PDB file of C-alpha atoms in Angstrom:
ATOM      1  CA  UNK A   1       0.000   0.000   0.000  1.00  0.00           C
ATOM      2  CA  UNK A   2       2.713   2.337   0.818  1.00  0.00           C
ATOM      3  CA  UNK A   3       5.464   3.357   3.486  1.00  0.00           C
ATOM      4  CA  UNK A   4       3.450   3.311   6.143  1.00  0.00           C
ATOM      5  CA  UNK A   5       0.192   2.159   5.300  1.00  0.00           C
ATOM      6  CA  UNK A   6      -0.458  -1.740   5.419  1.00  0.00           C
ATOM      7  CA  UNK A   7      -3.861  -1.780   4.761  1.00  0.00           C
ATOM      8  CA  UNK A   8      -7.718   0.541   4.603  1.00  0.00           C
ATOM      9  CA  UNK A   9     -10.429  -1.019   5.365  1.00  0.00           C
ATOM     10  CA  UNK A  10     -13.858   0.097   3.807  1.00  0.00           C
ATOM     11  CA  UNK A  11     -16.753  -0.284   6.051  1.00  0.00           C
ATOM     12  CA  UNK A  12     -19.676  -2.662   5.159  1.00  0.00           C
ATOM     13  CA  UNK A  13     -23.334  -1.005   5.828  1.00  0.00           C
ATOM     14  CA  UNK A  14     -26.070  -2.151   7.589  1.00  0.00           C
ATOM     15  CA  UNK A  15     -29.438  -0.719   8.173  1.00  0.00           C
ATOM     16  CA  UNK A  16     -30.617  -2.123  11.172  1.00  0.00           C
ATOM     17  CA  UNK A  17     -33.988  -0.504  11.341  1.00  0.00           C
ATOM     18  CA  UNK A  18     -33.950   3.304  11.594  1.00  0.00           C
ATOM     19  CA  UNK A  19     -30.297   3.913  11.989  1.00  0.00           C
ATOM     20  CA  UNK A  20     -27.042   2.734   9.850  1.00  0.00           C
ATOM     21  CA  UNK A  21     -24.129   0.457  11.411  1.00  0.00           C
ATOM     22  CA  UNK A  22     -20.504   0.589   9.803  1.00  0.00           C
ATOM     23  CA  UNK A  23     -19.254  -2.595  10.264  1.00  0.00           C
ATOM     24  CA  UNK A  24     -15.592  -2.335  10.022  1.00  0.00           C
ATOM     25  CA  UNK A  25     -14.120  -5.792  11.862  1.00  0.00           C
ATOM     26  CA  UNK A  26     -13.578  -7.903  11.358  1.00  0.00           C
ATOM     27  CA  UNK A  27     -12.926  -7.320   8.003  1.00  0.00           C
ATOM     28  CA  UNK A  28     -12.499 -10.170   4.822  1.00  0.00           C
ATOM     29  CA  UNK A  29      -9.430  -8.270   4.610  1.00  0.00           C
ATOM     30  CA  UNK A  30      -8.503  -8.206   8.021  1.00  0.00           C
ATOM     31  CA  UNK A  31      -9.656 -10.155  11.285  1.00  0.00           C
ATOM     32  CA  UNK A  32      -7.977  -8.242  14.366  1.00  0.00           C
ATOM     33  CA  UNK A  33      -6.291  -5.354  14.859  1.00  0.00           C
ATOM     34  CA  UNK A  34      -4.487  -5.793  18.454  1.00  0.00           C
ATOM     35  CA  UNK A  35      -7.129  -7.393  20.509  1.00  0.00           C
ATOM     36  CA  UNK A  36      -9.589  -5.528  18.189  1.00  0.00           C
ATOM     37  CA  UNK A  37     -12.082  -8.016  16.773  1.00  0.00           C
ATOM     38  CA  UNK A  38     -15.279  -6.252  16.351  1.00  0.00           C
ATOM     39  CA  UNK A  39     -15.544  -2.524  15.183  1.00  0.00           C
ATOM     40  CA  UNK A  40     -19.340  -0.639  14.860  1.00  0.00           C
ATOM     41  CA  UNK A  41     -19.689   2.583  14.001  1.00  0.00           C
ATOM     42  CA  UNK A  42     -23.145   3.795  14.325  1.00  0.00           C
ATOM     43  CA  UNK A  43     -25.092   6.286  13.622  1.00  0.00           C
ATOM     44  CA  UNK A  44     -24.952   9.540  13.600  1.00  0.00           C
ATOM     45  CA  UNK A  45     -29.223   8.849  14.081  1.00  0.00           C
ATOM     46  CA  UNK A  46     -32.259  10.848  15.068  1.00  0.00           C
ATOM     47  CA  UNK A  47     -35.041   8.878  16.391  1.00  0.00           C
ATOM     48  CA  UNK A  48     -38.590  10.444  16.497  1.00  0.00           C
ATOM     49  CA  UNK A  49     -40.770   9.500  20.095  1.00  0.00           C
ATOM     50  CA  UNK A  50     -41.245   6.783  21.101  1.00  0.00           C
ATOM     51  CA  UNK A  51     -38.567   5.280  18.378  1.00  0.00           C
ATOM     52  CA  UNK A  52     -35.190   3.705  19.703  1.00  0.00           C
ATOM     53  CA  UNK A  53     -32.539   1.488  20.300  1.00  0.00           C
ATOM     54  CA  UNK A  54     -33.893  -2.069  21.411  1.00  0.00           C
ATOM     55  CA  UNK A  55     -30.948  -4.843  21.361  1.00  0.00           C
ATOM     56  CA  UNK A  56     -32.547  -7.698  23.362  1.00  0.00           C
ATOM     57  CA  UNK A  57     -30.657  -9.888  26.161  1.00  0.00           C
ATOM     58  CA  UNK A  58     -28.086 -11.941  24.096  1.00  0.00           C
ATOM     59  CA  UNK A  59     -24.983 -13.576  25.163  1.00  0.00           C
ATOM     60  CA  UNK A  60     -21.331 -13.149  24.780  1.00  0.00           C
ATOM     61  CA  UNK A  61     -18.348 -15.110  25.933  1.00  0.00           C
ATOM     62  CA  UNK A  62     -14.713 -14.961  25.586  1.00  0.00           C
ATOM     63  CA  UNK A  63     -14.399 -11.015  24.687  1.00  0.00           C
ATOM     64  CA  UNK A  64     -15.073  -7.583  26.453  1.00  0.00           C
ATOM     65  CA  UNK A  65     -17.333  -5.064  24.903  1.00  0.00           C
ATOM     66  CA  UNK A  66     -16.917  -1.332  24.876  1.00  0.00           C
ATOM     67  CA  UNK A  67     -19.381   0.972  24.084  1.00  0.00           C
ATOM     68  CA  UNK A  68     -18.455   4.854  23.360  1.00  0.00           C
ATOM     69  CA  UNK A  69     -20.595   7.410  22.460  1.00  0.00           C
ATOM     70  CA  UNK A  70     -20.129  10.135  20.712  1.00  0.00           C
ATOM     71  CA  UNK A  71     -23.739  11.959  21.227  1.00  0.00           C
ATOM     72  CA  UNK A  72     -27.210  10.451  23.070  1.00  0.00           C
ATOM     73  CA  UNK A  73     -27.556   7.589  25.473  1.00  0.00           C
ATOM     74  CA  UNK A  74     -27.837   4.200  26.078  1.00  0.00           C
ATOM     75  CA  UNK A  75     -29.239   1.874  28.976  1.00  0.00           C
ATOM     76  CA  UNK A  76     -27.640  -0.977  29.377  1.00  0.00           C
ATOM     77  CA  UNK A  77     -28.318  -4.138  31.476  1.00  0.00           C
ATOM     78  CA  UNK A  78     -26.762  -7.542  32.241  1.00  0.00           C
ATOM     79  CA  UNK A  79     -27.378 -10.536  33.894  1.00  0.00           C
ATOM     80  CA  UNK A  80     -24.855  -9.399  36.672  1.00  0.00           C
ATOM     81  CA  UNK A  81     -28.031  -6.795  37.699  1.00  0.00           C
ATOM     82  CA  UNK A  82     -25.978  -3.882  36.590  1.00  0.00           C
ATOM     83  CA  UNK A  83     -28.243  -1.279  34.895  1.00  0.00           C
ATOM     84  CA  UNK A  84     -25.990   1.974  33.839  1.00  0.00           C
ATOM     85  CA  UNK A  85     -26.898   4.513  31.827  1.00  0.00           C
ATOM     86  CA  UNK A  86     -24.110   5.425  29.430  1.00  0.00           C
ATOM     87  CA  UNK A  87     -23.536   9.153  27.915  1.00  0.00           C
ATOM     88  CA  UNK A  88     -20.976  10.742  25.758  1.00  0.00           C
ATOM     89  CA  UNK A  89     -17.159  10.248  26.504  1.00  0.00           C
ATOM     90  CA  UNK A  90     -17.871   7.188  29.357  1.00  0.00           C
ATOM     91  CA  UNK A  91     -17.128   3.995  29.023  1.00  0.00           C
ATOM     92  CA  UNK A  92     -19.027   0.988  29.425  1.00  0.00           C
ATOM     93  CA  UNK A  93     -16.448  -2.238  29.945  1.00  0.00           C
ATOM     94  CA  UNK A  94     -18.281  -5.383  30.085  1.00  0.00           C
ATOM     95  CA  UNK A  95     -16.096  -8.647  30.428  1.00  0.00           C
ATOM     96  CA  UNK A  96     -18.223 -11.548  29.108  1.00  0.00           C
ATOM     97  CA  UNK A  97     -15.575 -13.782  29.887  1.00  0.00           C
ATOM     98  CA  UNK A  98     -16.942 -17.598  30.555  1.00  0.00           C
ATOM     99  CA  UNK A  99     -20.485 -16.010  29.726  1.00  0.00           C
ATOM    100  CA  UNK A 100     -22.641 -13.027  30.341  1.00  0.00           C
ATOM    101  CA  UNK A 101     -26.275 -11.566  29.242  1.00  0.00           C
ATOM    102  CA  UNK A 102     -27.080  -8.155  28.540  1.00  0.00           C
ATOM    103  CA  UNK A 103     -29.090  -5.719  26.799  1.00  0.00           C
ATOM    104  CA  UNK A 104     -28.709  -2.138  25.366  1.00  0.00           C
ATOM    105  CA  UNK A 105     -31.528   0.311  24.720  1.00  0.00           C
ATOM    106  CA  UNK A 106     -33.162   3.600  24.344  1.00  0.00           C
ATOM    107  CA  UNK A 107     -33.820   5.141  28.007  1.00  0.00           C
ATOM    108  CA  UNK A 108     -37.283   6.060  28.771  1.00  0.00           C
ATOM    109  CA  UNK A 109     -36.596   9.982  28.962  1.00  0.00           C
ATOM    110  CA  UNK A 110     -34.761   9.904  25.584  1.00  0.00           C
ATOM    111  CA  UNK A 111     -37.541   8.042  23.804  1.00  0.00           C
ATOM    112  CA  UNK A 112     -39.981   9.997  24.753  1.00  0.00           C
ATOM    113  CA  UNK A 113     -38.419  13.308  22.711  1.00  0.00           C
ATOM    114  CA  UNK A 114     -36.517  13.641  19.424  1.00  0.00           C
ATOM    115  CA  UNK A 115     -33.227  11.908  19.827  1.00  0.00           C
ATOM    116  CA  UNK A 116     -30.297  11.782  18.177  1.00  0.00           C
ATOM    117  CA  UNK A 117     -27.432   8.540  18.719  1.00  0.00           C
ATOM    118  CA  UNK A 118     -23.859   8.512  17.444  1.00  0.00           C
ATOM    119  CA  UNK A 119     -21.731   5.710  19.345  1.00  0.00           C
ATOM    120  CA  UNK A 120     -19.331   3.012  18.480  1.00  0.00           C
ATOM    121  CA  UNK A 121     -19.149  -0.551  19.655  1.00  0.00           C
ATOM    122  CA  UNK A 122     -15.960  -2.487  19.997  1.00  0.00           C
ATOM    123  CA  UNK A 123     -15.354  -5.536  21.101  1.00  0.00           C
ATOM    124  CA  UNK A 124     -12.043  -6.717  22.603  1.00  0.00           C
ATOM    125  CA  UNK A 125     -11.073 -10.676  22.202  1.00  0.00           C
ATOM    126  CA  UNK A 126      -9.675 -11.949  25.409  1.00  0.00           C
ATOM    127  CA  UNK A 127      -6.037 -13.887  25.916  1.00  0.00           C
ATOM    128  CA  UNK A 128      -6.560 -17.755  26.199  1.00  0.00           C
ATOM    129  CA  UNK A 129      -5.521 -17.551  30.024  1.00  0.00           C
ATOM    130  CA  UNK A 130      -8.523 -15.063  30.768  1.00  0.00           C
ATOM    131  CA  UNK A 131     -11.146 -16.318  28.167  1.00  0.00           C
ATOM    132  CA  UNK A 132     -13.280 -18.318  30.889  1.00  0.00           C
ATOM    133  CA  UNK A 133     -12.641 -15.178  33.506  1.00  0.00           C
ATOM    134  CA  UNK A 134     -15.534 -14.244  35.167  1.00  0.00           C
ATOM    135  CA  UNK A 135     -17.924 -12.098  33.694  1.00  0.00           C
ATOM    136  CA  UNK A 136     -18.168  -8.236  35.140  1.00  0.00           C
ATOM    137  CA  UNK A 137     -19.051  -5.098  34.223  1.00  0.00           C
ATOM    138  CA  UNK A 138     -17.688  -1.399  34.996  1.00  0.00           C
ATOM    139  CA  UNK A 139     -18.756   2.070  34.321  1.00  0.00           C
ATOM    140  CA  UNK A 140     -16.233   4.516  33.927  1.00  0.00           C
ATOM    141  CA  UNK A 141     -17.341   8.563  33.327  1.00  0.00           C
ATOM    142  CA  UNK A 142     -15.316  10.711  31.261  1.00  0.00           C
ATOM    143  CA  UNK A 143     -14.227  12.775  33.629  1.00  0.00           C
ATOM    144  CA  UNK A 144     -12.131   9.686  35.301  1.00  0.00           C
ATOM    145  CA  UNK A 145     -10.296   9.023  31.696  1.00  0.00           C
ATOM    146  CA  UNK A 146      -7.399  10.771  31.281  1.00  0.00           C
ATOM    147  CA  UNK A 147      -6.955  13.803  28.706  1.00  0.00           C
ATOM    148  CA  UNK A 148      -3.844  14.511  26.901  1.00  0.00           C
ATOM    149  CA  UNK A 149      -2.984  17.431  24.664  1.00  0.00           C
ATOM    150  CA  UNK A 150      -0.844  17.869  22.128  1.00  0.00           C
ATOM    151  CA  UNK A 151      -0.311  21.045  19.969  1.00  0.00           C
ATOM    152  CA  UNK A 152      -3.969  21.758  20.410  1.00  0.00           C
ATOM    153  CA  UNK A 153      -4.417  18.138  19.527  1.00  0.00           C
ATOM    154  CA  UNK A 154      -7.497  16.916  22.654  1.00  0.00           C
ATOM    155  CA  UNK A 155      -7.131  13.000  23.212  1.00  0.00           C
ATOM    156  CA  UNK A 156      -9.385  10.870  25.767  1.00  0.00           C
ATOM    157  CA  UNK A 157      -7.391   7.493  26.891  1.00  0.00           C
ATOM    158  CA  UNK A 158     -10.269   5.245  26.790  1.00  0.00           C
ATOM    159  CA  UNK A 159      -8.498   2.360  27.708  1.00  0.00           C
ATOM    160  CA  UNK A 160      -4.842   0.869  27.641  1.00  0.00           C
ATOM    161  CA  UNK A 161      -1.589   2.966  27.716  1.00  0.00           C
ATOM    162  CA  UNK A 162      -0.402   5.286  24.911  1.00  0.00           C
ATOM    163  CA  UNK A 163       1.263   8.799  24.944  1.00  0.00           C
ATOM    164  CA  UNK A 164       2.793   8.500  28.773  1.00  0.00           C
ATOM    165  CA  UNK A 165      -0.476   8.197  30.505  1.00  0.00           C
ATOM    166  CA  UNK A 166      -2.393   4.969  31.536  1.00  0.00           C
ATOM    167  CA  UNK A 167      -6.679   4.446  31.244  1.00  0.00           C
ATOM    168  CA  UNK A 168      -7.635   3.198  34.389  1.00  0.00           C
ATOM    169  CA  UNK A 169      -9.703   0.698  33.175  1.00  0.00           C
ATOM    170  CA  UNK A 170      -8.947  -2.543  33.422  1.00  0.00           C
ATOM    171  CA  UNK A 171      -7.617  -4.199  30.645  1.00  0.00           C
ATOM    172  CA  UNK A 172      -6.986  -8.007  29.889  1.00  0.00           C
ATOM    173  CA  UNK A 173      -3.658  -7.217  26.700  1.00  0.00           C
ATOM    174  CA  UNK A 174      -1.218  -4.619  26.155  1.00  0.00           C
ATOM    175  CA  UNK A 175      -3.695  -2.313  24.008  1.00  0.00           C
ATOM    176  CA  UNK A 176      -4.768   1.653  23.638  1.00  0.00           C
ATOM    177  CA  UNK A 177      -7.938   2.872  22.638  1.00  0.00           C
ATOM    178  CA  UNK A 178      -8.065   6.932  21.959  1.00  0.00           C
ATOM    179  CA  UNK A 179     -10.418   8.987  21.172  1.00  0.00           C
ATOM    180  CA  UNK A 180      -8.800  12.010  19.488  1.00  0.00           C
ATOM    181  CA  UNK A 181      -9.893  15.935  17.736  1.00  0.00           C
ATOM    182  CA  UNK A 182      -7.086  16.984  15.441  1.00  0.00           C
ATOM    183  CA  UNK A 183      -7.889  20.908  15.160  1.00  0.00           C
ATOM    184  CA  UNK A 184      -7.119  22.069  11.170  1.00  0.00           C
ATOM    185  CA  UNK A 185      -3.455  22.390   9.948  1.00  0.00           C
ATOM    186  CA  UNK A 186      -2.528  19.888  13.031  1.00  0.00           C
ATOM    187  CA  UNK A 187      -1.493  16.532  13.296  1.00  0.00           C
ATOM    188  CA  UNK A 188      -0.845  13.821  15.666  1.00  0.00           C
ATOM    189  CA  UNK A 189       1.923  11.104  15.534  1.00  0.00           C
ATOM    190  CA  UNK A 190       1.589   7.397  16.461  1.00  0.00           C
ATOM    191  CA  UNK A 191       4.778   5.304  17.789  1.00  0.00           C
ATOM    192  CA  UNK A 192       5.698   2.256  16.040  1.00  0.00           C
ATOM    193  CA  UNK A 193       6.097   0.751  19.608  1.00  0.00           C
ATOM    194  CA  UNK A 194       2.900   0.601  20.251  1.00  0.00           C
ATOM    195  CA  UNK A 195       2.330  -2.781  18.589  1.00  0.00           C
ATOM    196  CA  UNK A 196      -0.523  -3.403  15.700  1.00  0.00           C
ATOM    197  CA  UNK A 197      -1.862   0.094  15.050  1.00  0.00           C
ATOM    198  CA  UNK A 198      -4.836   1.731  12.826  1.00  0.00           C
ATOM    199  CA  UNK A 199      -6.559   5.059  12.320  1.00  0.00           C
ATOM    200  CA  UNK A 200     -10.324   4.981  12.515  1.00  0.00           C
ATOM    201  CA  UNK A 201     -12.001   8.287  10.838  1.00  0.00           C
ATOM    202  CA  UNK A 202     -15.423   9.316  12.661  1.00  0.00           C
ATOM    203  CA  UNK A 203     -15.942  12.724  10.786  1.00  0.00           C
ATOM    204  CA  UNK A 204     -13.937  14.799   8.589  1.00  0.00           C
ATOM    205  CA  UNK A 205     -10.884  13.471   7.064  1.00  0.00           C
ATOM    206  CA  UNK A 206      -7.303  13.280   7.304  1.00  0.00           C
ATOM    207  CA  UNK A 207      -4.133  12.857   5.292  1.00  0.00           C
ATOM    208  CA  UNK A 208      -1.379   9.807   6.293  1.00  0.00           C
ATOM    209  CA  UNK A 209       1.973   9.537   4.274  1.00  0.00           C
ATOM    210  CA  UNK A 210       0.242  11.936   1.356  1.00  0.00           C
ATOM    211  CA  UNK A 211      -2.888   9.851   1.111  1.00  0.00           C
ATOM    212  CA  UNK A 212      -6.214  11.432   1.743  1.00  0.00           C
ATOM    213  CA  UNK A 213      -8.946   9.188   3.696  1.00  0.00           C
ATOM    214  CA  UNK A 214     -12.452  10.769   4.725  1.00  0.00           C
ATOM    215  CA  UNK A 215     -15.003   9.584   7.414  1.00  0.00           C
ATOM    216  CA  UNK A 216     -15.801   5.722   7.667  1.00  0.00           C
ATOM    217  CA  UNK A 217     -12.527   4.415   6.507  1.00  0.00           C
ATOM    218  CA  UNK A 218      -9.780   2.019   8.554  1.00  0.00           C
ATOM    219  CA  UNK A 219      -6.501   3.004   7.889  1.00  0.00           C
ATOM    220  CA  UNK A 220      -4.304   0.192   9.150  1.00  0.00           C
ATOM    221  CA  UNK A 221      -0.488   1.337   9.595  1.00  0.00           C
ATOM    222  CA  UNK A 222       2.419  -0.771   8.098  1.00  0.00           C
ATOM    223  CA  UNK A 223       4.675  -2.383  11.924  1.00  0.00           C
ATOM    224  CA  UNK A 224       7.743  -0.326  12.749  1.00  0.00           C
ATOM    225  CA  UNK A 225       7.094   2.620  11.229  1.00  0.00           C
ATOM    226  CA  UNK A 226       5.689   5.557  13.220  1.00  0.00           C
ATOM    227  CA  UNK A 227       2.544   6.844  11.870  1.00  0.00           C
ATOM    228  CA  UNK A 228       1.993  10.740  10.885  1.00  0.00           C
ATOM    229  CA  UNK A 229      -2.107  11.706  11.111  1.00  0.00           C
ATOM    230  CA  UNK A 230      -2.375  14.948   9.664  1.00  0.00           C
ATOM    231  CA  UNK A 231      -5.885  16.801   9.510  1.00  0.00           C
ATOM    232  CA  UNK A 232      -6.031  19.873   6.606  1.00  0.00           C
ATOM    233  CA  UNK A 233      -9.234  20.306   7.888  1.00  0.00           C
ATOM    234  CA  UNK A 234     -10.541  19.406  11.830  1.00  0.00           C
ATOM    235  CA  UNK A 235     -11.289  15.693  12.494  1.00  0.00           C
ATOM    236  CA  UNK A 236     -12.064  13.320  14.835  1.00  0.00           C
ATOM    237  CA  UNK A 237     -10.415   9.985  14.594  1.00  0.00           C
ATOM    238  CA  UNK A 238     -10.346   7.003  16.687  1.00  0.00           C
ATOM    239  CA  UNK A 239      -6.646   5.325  17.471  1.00  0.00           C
ATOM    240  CA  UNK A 240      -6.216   1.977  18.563  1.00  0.00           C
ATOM    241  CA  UNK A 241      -4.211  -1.229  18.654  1.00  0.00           C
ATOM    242  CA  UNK A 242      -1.766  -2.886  20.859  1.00  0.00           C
ATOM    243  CA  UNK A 243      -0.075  -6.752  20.919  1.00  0.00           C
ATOM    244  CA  UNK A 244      -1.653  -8.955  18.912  1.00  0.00           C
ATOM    245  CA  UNK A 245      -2.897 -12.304  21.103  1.00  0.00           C
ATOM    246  CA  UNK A 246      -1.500 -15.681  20.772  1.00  0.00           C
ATOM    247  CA  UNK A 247      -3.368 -18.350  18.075  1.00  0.00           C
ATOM    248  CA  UNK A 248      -6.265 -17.190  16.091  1.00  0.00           C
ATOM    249  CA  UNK A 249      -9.595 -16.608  17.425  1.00  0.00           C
ATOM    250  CA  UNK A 250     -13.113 -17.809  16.139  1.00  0.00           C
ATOM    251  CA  UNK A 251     -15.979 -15.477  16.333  1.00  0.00           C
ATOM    252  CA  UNK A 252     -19.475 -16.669  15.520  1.00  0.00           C
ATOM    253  CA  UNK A 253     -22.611 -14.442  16.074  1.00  0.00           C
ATOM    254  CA  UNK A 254     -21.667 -13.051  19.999  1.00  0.00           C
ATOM    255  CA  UNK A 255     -18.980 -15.401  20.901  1.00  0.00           C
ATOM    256  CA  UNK A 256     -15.275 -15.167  20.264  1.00  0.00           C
ATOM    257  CA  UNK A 257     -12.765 -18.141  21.520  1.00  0.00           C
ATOM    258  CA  UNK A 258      -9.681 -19.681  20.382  1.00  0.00           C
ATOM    259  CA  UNK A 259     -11.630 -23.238  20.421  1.00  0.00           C
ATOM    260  CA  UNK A 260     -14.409 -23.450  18.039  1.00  0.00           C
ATOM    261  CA  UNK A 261     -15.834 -26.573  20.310  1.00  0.00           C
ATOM    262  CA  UNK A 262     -15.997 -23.867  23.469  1.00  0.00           C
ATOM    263  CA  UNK A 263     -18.198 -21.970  20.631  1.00  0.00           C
ATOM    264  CA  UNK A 264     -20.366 -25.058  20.221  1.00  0.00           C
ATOM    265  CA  UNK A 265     -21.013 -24.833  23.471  1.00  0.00           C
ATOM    266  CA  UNK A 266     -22.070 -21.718  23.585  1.00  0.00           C
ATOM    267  CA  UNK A 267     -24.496 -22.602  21.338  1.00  0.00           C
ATOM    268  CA  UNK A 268     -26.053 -24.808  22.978  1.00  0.00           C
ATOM    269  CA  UNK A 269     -26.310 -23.486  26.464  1.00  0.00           C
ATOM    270  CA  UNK A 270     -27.888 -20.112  24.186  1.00  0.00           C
ATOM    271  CA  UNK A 271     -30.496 -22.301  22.838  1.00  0.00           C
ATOM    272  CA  UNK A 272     -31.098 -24.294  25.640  1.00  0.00           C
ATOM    273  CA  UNK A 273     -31.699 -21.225  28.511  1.00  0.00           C
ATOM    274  CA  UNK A 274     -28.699 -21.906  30.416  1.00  0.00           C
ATOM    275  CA  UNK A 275     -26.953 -18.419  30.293  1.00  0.00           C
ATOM    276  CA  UNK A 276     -28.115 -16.493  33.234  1.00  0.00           C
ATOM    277  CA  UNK A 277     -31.101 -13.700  32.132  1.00  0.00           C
ATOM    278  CA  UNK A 278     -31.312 -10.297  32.475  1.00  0.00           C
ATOM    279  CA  UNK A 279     -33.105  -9.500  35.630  1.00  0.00           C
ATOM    280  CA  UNK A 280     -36.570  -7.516  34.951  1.00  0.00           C
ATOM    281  CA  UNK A 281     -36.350  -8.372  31.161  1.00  0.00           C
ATOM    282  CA  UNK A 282     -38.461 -11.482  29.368  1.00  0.00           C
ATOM    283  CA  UNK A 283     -37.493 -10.662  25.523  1.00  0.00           C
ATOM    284  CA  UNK A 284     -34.303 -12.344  24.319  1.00  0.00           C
ATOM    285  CA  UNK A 285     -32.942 -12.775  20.387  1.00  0.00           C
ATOM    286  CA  UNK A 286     -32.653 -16.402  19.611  1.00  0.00           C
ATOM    287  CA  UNK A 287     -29.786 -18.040  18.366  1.00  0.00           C
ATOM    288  CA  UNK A 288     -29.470 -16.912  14.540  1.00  0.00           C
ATOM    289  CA  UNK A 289     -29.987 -20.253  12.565  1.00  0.00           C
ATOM    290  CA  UNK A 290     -26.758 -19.760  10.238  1.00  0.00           C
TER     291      UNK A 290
END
């Protein structure tokens, strides 16, 4: 690709029902970036009332998720009995682990009015030694995440280490996860030591070893090499990465594991009731027949 580029990633759509979903990994092109194995971008979304979000109680196991927002909320709940509302710049961490249940919806107050959603949901595959952890959840507001600043360049340490300064929540890999605004004319510079690294565009667009790359696109950076983002005009970008884990995983549906027979069971303990429910909640999405 070049230099310093290994690799961009276009985004596959989705309409899931009043509101698009970029689903970026895994990729046919690529599986994992770091522990990166799942990458949604969605939204930006306005909802009229009474309209919303409504992911049902499913499972997961073997992976944490993190959801991010970038505007509106989201009310999540697990079969741990956590119920958290989650609003821009926190971060929900939920560590499925040997298997968890949760859901994620529109809140009562924010269906009830016009409301707009713009969020992204990652997943992060586990290391073999903590795939059958067990499950838990944290809530983390953005005023406990770290900000850096960097020639006017304003970055949020969502998790991991990166640029001196540590997340504090807890992580399972060496990784980073940043959420970064490059003002106009400004740019930002990622270490090669940082392990498997890419560039994630959320809106506007930014230029990387004289290449140009615009809002929805995965710019995945060649190892060893440090990595110049420059923005000619302001941009918000996602940067993330770290050590890539040891063997390949499997992902089917919600579940991610380095043994495809731990994903068969899965399966079966989904079909057959055996995860543990969400407390207060009856709905649940079956397991998906392919």
């Amino acid at each position: 690709m070049s230099a310093k580029i290994e690799l961009v990633i276009q985004p596959q759509n989705h309409d899931l029902g009043g509101f698009e979903v970029r689903r970026v990994l895994p990729s046919g092109r690529r599986a994992m970036v770091g522990p990166f194995i799942f990458f949604d971008h969605l939204g930006p979304a306005v909802f009229d009332p009474g309209k919303g979000v409504d992911v049902r109680p499913h499972p997961h196991i073997g992976l944490a998720t993190v959801t991010y927002l970038f505007e509106g909320e989201l009310l999540h709940r697990d079969s741990l009995g956590f119920v958290q509302t989650i609003r821009p710049g926190d971060v929900n961490w939920m560590t499925a682990g040997s298997g968890i249940t949760h859901s994620e919806r529109t809140g009562p107050e924010e269906r009830a009015k016009l409301a707009r959603l713009h969020a992204l949901q990652i997943w992060i595959a586990l290391p073999k030694a903590a795939e059958e952890t067990e499950p838990s959840f944290h809530h983390h507001p953005a005023s406990a995440l770290p900000l850096i600043e960097q020639d006017g360049v304003q970055m949020r340490l969502i998790a991991g280490a990166a640029f001196g300064q540590r997340s504090p929540v807890k992580t399972f890999s060496a990784m980073f996860y940043l959420d970064v605004q490059v003002p106009a004319g400004r740019s930002v510079a990622l270490s090669a030591d940082l392990g498997e690294r890419a560039v994630y565009v959320v809106d506007g667009a930014v230029e990387i070893d004289n290449q140009h790359f615009e809002t929805g696109k995965m710019i995945v950076l060649q190892p060893g090499v440090e990595g110049k983002i420059y923005a000619a005009k302001a941009a918000r970008i996602m940067l993330l990465g770290g050590e890539s884990l040891e063997g390949q995983r499997h992902i089917w549906w919600n579940f991610v594991s380095s043994s495809k027979e731990r994903i068969e069971q899965a399966k079966a303990d989904w079909s057959a009731g055996r995860f543990a429910p969400v407390p207060g909640e009856t709905e649940f999405i079956p397991l998906p027949e392919q």
